[in-house]
Steps between C-alpha positions, in 0.01 A plus 500: 500500500375823657154629569508846346254787535519875442250740657481851350349795686429841348554822695166662579459832319306647792804489732823495296703634795441188711754233413343172390638196689802666662795262495566515877137421577508216248824366652340494847193321362724240334687449829168444679394251231822306558431496875178310425646285221863442604552218249488766225817648653682167508725319257436175319740216570496178300520184710704195402191346338466823294187612686479870596505625857478858633766615747637834624155650557654837582720527188265761349322578177634725225351845437614691191416870471485637144383804307362534148533831311179431309140585587255210536282659231789449255424127514124525442341316211180594326264206477313397187174549688536880504524501880740712699874430473619232738829373627608169347790303645664437162525877449695544823882518481635168369150351512484567875821309575694812607238548773608170659797446728797303361433129532727200439291186429805272491567234763777720641256791524242287680739422784685834505238771451201616707169321467313831467627779274311829465553809285346841572513721188395866504398657167551865402125565548514376861344163419655188650537138400570219744652192340517169689705189421437212736653157462224261396654214696402678825134526398465151356304279737677179399753321720 
């Protein structure tokens, strides 16, 4: 079971020429994060007693770079309260799922794939979404 979150950032109208969250800068920040939390770059191995263990701390995380031809405003919803339009996750492509990196929740995926998977998606308007999938088993405090 993954922990899933998508952060969406709009491009500021006051400075549309400045790229929001450039991918190379984001990649470097992710590398620095993994320096401080190396277990997120490892792989899960199941012991003989079927308990998980993290090995290969330098195996790496997965970063997917994607683009969306739509503008973020295309996904706005108008609330019943008469307030300004707002972005709602269910209005995003495939209910927000296309903003997440591919993720295999099977037992084979747990032991084969990275613990941390991230997707950086740039929209036509310059906005960016960052989608995270993190294996819950790594964050669970139980033995």
